[in-house]
Amino acid sequence: MGFEGHEANGAAWTHQVERACASKGLQLTALRRRVMTILSESEAPLGAYAIIDEMRRIEGKPVAPPTVYRTLDFFLENGFVHKIESRNAYAPCAHFGHAHQGVLLLCEKCGRSDEIDEPALDRLIEQAAARAGFVAHRQMIEVQGLCPACARAA
């Protein structure tokens, strides 16, 4: 989660999700907490089966894929994560406390991601879609490139 200071970002995200669930009356089940922890501790976005594999490694028992998909749907519906379509993976949302569409920066070398919030870009896309008569329900821009660490090493 993020290119720099991942551990602090992951812990902060977990705390924000817990607070948001408490304030909205949403149940944070044991399974949701496990998935949340795995996502927050990962340096790169994870697919559902990578989450399942990590749960199996930690717990030593099989996990049913539908339960993980339902958990990811819960996080998506509440804006806690973004789905990265190009990777079929999920990443914690760094700005879930307010409405935004999101721009994900995806490192092609190390696989990490970061999120930037650009309200002006959101408005431009909404206006362009409206001019075309299109009603957008969701937008996510994925920008491929190199993170700061990989760019320095190149």
PDB file of C-alpha atoms in Angstrom:
ATOM      1  CA  MET A   1       0.000   0.000   0.000  1.00  0.00           C
ATOM      2  CA  GLY A   2       1.851   3.044  -1.231  1.00  0.00           C
ATOM      3  CA  PHE A   3       5.410   3.349  -2.444  1.00  0.00           C
ATOM      4  CA  GLU A   4       6.985   4.737   0.745  1.00  0.00           C
ATOM      5  CA  GLY A   5       6.278   3.974   4.410  1.00  0.00           C
ATOM      6  CA  HIS A   6       4.088   0.956   3.684  1.00  0.00           C
ATOM      7  CA  GLU A   7       3.891  -0.356   7.250  1.00  0.00           C
ATOM      8  CA  ALA A   8       2.566   2.913   8.671  1.00  0.00           C
ATOM      9  CA  ASN A   9       0.081   3.272   5.810  1.00  0.00           C
ATOM     10  CA  GLY A  10      -1.197  -0.277   6.311  1.00  0.00           C
ATOM     11  CA  ALA A  11      -1.722   0.205  10.045  1.00  0.00           C
ATOM     12  CA  ALA A  12      -3.441   3.558   9.478  1.00  0.00           C
ATOM     13  CA  TRP A  13      -5.723   2.053   6.829  1.00  0.00           C
ATOM     14  CA  THR A  14      -6.696  -0.821   9.142  1.00  0.00           C
ATOM     15  CA  HIS A  15      -7.524   1.631  11.925  1.00  0.00           C
ATOM     16  CA  GLN A  16      -9.591   3.796   9.546  1.00  0.00           C
ATOM     17  CA  VAL A  17     -11.559   0.778   8.312  1.00  0.00           C
ATOM     18  CA  GLU A  18     -12.281  -0.275  11.906  1.00  0.00           C
ATOM     19  CA  ARG A  19     -13.491   3.237  12.796  1.00  0.00           C
ATOM     20  CA  ALA A  20     -15.607   3.524   9.644  1.00  0.00           C
ATOM     21  CA  CYS A  21     -17.269   0.150  10.287  1.00  0.00           C
ATOM     22  CA  ALA A  22     -18.006   1.103  13.894  1.00  0.00           C
ATOM     23  CA  SER A  23     -19.510   4.462  12.913  1.00  0.00           C
ATOM     24  CA  LYS A  24     -21.631   2.928  10.121  1.00  0.00           C
ATOM     25  CA  GLY A  25     -22.735  -0.059  12.188  1.00  0.00           C
ATOM     26  CA  LEU A  26     -21.005  -2.484   9.817  1.00  0.00           C
ATOM     27  CA  GLN A  27     -19.868  -5.800  11.208  1.00  0.00           C
ATOM     28  CA  LEU A  28     -16.163  -6.497  10.926  1.00  0.00           C
ATOM     29  CA  THR A  29     -16.209 -10.296  11.168  1.00  0.00           C
ATOM     30  CA  ALA A  30     -13.162 -12.433  11.905  1.00  0.00           C
ATOM     31  CA  LEU A  31     -12.861 -13.305   8.202  1.00  0.00           C
ATOM     32  CA  ARG A  32     -13.083  -9.635   7.204  1.00  0.00           C
ATOM     33  CA  ARG A  33     -10.399  -8.790   9.764  1.00  0.00           C
ATOM     34  CA  ARG A  34      -8.091 -11.505   8.402  1.00  0.00           C
ATOM     35  CA  VAL A  35      -8.531 -10.321   4.807  1.00  0.00           C
ATOM     36  CA  MET A  36      -8.074  -6.710   5.929  1.00  0.00           C
ATOM     37  CA  THR A  37      -4.827  -7.604   7.707  1.00  0.00           C
ATOM     38  CA  ILE A  38      -3.472  -9.496   4.702  1.00  0.00           C
ATOM     39  CA  LEU A  39      -4.276  -6.593   2.363  1.00  0.00           C
ATOM     40  CA  SER A  40      -2.795  -4.029   4.729  1.00  0.00           C
ATOM     41  CA  GLU A  41       0.441  -5.982   5.171  1.00  0.00           C
ATOM     42  CA  SER A  42       1.004  -6.641   1.477  1.00  0.00           C
ATOM     43  CA  GLU A  43       3.372  -4.373  -0.400  1.00  0.00           C
ATOM     44  CA  ALA A  44       1.471  -4.986  -3.641  1.00  0.00           C
ATOM     45  CA  PRO A  45      -2.181  -5.416  -4.613  1.00  0.00           C
ATOM     46  CA  LEU A  46      -3.434  -8.977  -4.156  1.00  0.00           C
ATOM     47  CA  GLY A  47      -5.831 -11.142  -6.101  1.00  0.00           C
ATOM     48  CA  ALA A  48      -8.444 -13.235  -4.329  1.00  0.00           C
ATOM     49  CA  TYR A  49      -6.473 -16.449  -4.754  1.00  0.00           C
ATOM     50  CA  ALA A  50      -3.296 -14.850  -3.383  1.00  0.00           C
ATOM     51  CA  ILE A  51      -5.334 -13.868  -0.317  1.00  0.00           C
ATOM     52  CA  ILE A  52      -6.699 -17.409  -0.067  1.00  0.00           C
ATOM     53  CA  ASP A  53      -3.176 -18.860  -0.345  1.00  0.00           C
ATOM     54  CA  GLU A  54      -1.904 -16.522   2.382  1.00  0.00           C
ATOM     55  CA  MET A  55      -4.822 -17.449   4.665  1.00  0.00           C
ATOM     56  CA  ARG A  56      -4.142 -21.140   4.061  1.00  0.00           C
ATOM     57  CA  ARG A  57      -0.439 -20.602   4.837  1.00  0.00           C
ATOM     58  CA  ILE A  58      -1.207 -18.729   8.075  1.00  0.00           C
ATOM     59  CA  GLU A  59      -4.090 -20.874   9.301  1.00  0.00           C
ATOM     60  CA  GLY A  60      -3.070 -24.231   7.885  1.00  0.00           C
ATOM     61  CA  LYS A  61      -6.552 -25.030   6.608  1.00  0.00           C
ATOM     62  CA  PRO A  62      -8.464 -24.482   3.373  1.00  0.00           C
ATOM     63  CA  VAL A  63     -10.545 -21.355   2.809  1.00  0.00           C
ATOM     64  CA  ALA A  64     -13.559 -21.358   0.489  1.00  0.00           C
ATOM     65  CA  PRO A  65     -13.055 -18.906  -2.398  1.00  0.00           C
ATOM     66  CA  PRO A  66     -16.672 -17.623  -2.304  1.00  0.00           C
ATOM     67  CA  THR A  67     -16.214 -16.410   1.274  1.00  0.00           C
ATOM     68  CA  VAL A  68     -13.145 -14.385   0.301  1.00  0.00           C
ATOM     69  CA  TYR A  69     -14.928 -12.965  -2.754  1.00  0.00           C
ATOM     70  CA  ARG A  70     -17.881 -11.924  -0.564  1.00  0.00           C
ATOM     71  CA  THR A  71     -15.461 -10.252   1.832  1.00  0.00           C
ATOM     72  CA  LEU A  72     -13.770  -8.391  -1.022  1.00  0.00           C
ATOM     73  CA  ASP A  73     -17.218  -7.335  -2.291  1.00  0.00           C
ATOM     74  CA  PHE A  74     -17.979  -5.944   1.187  1.00  0.00           C
ATOM     75  CA  PHE A  75     -14.760  -3.902   1.099  1.00  0.00           C
ATOM     76  CA  LEU A  76     -15.502  -2.710  -2.458  1.00  0.00           C
ATOM     77  CA  GLU A  77     -19.117  -1.762  -1.711  1.00  0.00           C
ATOM     78  CA  ASN A  78     -18.007   0.301   1.269  1.00  0.00           C
ATOM     79  CA  GLY A  79     -15.162   1.974  -0.615  1.00  0.00           C
ATOM     80  CA  PHE A  80     -12.402   0.478   1.534  1.00  0.00           C
ATOM     81  CA  VAL A  81     -10.537  -1.067  -1.423  1.00  0.00           C
ATOM     82  CA  HIS A  82     -10.099  -0.518  -5.143  1.00  0.00           C
ATOM     83  CA  LYS A  83     -10.208  -3.306  -7.681  1.00  0.00           C
ATOM     84  CA  ILE A  84      -7.343  -3.094 -10.124  1.00  0.00           C
ATOM     85  CA  GLU A  85      -8.963  -4.442 -13.270  1.00  0.00           C
ATOM     86  CA  SER A  86      -5.731  -4.895 -15.239  1.00  0.00           C
ATOM     87  CA  ARG A  87      -4.344  -7.184 -12.517  1.00  0.00           C
ATOM     88  CA  ASN A  88      -7.609  -8.608 -11.158  1.00  0.00           C
ATOM     89  CA  ALA A  89      -6.296  -7.560  -7.755  1.00  0.00           C
ATOM     90  CA  TYR A  90      -7.351  -5.434  -4.796  1.00  0.00           C
ATOM     91  CA  ALA A  91      -5.570  -2.587  -3.034  1.00  0.00           C
ATOM     92  CA  PRO A  92      -6.547  -0.615   0.070  1.00  0.00           C
ATOM     93  CA  CYS A  93      -8.155   2.743  -0.725  1.00  0.00           C
ATOM     94  CA  ALA A  94      -6.042   5.519   0.739  1.00  0.00           C
ATOM     95  CA  HIS A  95      -8.856   8.095   0.555  1.00  0.00           C
ATOM     96  CA  PHE A  96     -12.041   6.204   1.416  1.00  0.00           C
ATOM     97  CA  GLY A  97     -13.272   8.860   3.820  1.00  0.00           C
ATOM     98  CA  HIS A  98     -14.497  11.063   0.976  1.00  0.00           C
ATOM     99  CA  ALA A  99     -16.017  10.613  -2.465  1.00  0.00           C
ATOM    100  CA  HIS A 100     -13.447  10.228  -5.227  1.00  0.00           C
ATOM    101  CA  GLN A 101     -12.848   8.086  -8.248  1.00  0.00           C
ATOM    102  CA  GLY A 102      -9.162   7.386  -7.873  1.00  0.00           C
ATOM    103  CA  VAL A 103      -6.002   7.220  -9.886  1.00  0.00           C
ATOM    104  CA  LEU A 104      -3.800   4.202  -9.240  1.00  0.00           C
ATOM    105  CA  LEU A 105      -0.094   4.318  -9.979  1.00  0.00           C
ATOM    106  CA  LEU A 106       1.096   0.766 -10.704  1.00  0.00           C
ATOM    107  CA  CYS A 107       4.781  -0.155 -10.744  1.00  0.00           C
ATOM    108  CA  GLU A 108       5.557  -2.512 -13.610  1.00  0.00           C
ATOM    109  CA  LYS A 109       8.746  -3.753 -11.972  1.00  0.00           C
ATOM    110  CA  CYS A 110       8.009  -4.454  -8.278  1.00  0.00           C
ATOM    111  CA  GLY A 111       4.199  -4.668  -8.507  1.00  0.00           C
ATOM    112  CA  ARG A 112       3.486  -2.097  -5.789  1.00  0.00           C
ATOM    113  CA  SER A 113       0.785   0.518  -6.166  1.00  0.00           C
ATOM    114  CA  ASP A 114      -0.066   3.937  -4.832  1.00  0.00           C
ATOM    115  CA  GLU A 115      -3.178   6.047  -5.082  1.00  0.00           C
ATOM    116  CA  ILE A 116      -3.445   9.728  -5.807  1.00  0.00           C
ATOM    117  CA  ASP A 117      -6.535  11.848  -5.356  1.00  0.00           C
ATOM    118  CA  GLU A 118      -7.038  14.416  -8.120  1.00  0.00           C
ATOM    119  CA  PRO A 119     -10.495  16.045  -7.809  1.00  0.00           C
ATOM    120  CA  ALA A 120      -9.881  18.228 -10.880  1.00  0.00           C
ATOM    121  CA  LEU A 121      -9.264  15.120 -12.981  1.00  0.00           C
ATOM    122  CA  ASP A 122     -12.424  13.492 -11.582  1.00  0.00           C
ATOM    123  CA  ARG A 123     -14.436  16.555 -12.657  1.00  0.00           C
ATOM    124  CA  LEU A 124     -12.910  16.594 -16.148  1.00  0.00           C
ATOM    125  CA  ILE A 125     -13.818  12.955 -16.707  1.00  0.00           C
ATOM    126  CA  GLU A 126     -17.351  13.449 -15.354  1.00  0.00           C
ATOM    127  CA  GLN A 127     -17.856  16.479 -17.629  1.00  0.00           C
ATOM    128  CA  ALA A 128     -16.507  14.662 -20.691  1.00  0.00           C
ATOM    129  CA  ALA A 129     -18.743  11.670 -19.987  1.00  0.00           C
ATOM    130  CA  ALA A 130     -21.775  13.953 -19.539  1.00  0.00           C
ATOM    131  CA  ARG A 131     -21.049  15.713 -22.860  1.00  0.00           C
ATOM    132  CA  ALA A 132     -21.084  12.280 -24.492  1.00  0.00           C
ATOM    133  CA  GLY A 133     -24.416  11.500 -22.817  1.00  0.00           C
ATOM    134  CA  PHE A 134     -22.770   8.788 -20.767  1.00  0.00           C
ATOM    135  CA  VAL A 135     -23.736   8.152 -17.156  1.00  0.00           C
ATOM    136  CA  ALA A 136     -20.613   6.921 -15.382  1.00  0.00           C
ATOM    137  CA  HIS A 137     -21.098   4.753 -12.314  1.00  0.00           C
ATOM    138  CA  ARG A 138     -17.466   4.221 -11.474  1.00  0.00           C
ATOM    139  CA  GLN A 139     -14.101   5.207 -12.831  1.00  0.00           C
ATOM    140  CA  MET A 140     -10.625   4.079 -11.982  1.00  0.00           C
ATOM    141  CA  ILE A 141      -7.601   5.246 -13.891  1.00  0.00           C
ATOM    142  CA  GLU A 142      -4.621   2.913 -13.862  1.00  0.00           C
ATOM    143  CA  VAL A 143      -1.238   4.439 -14.699  1.00  0.00           C
ATOM    144  CA  GLN A 144       1.561   1.964 -15.446  1.00  0.00           C
ATOM    145  CA  GLY A 145       5.184   2.943 -14.828  1.00  0.00           C
ATOM    146  CA  LEU A 146       7.963   2.769 -12.242  1.00  0.00           C
ATOM    147  CA  CYS A 147       7.687   3.621  -8.554  1.00  0.00           C
ATOM    148  CA  PRO A 148      10.319   5.988  -7.084  1.00  0.00           C
ATOM    149  CA  ALA A 149      12.533   3.130  -5.822  1.00  0.00           C
ATOM    150  CA  CYS A 150      12.462   1.224  -9.120  1.00  0.00           C
ATOM    151  CA  ALA A 151      12.989   4.433 -11.116  1.00  0.00           C
ATOM    152  CA  ARG A 152      16.075   5.257  -9.000  1.00  0.00           C
ATOM    153  CA  ALA A 153      17.435   1.735  -9.531  1.00  0.00           C
ATOM    154  CA  ALA A 154      16.887   1.842 -13.309  1.00  0.00           C
TER     155      ALA A 154
END
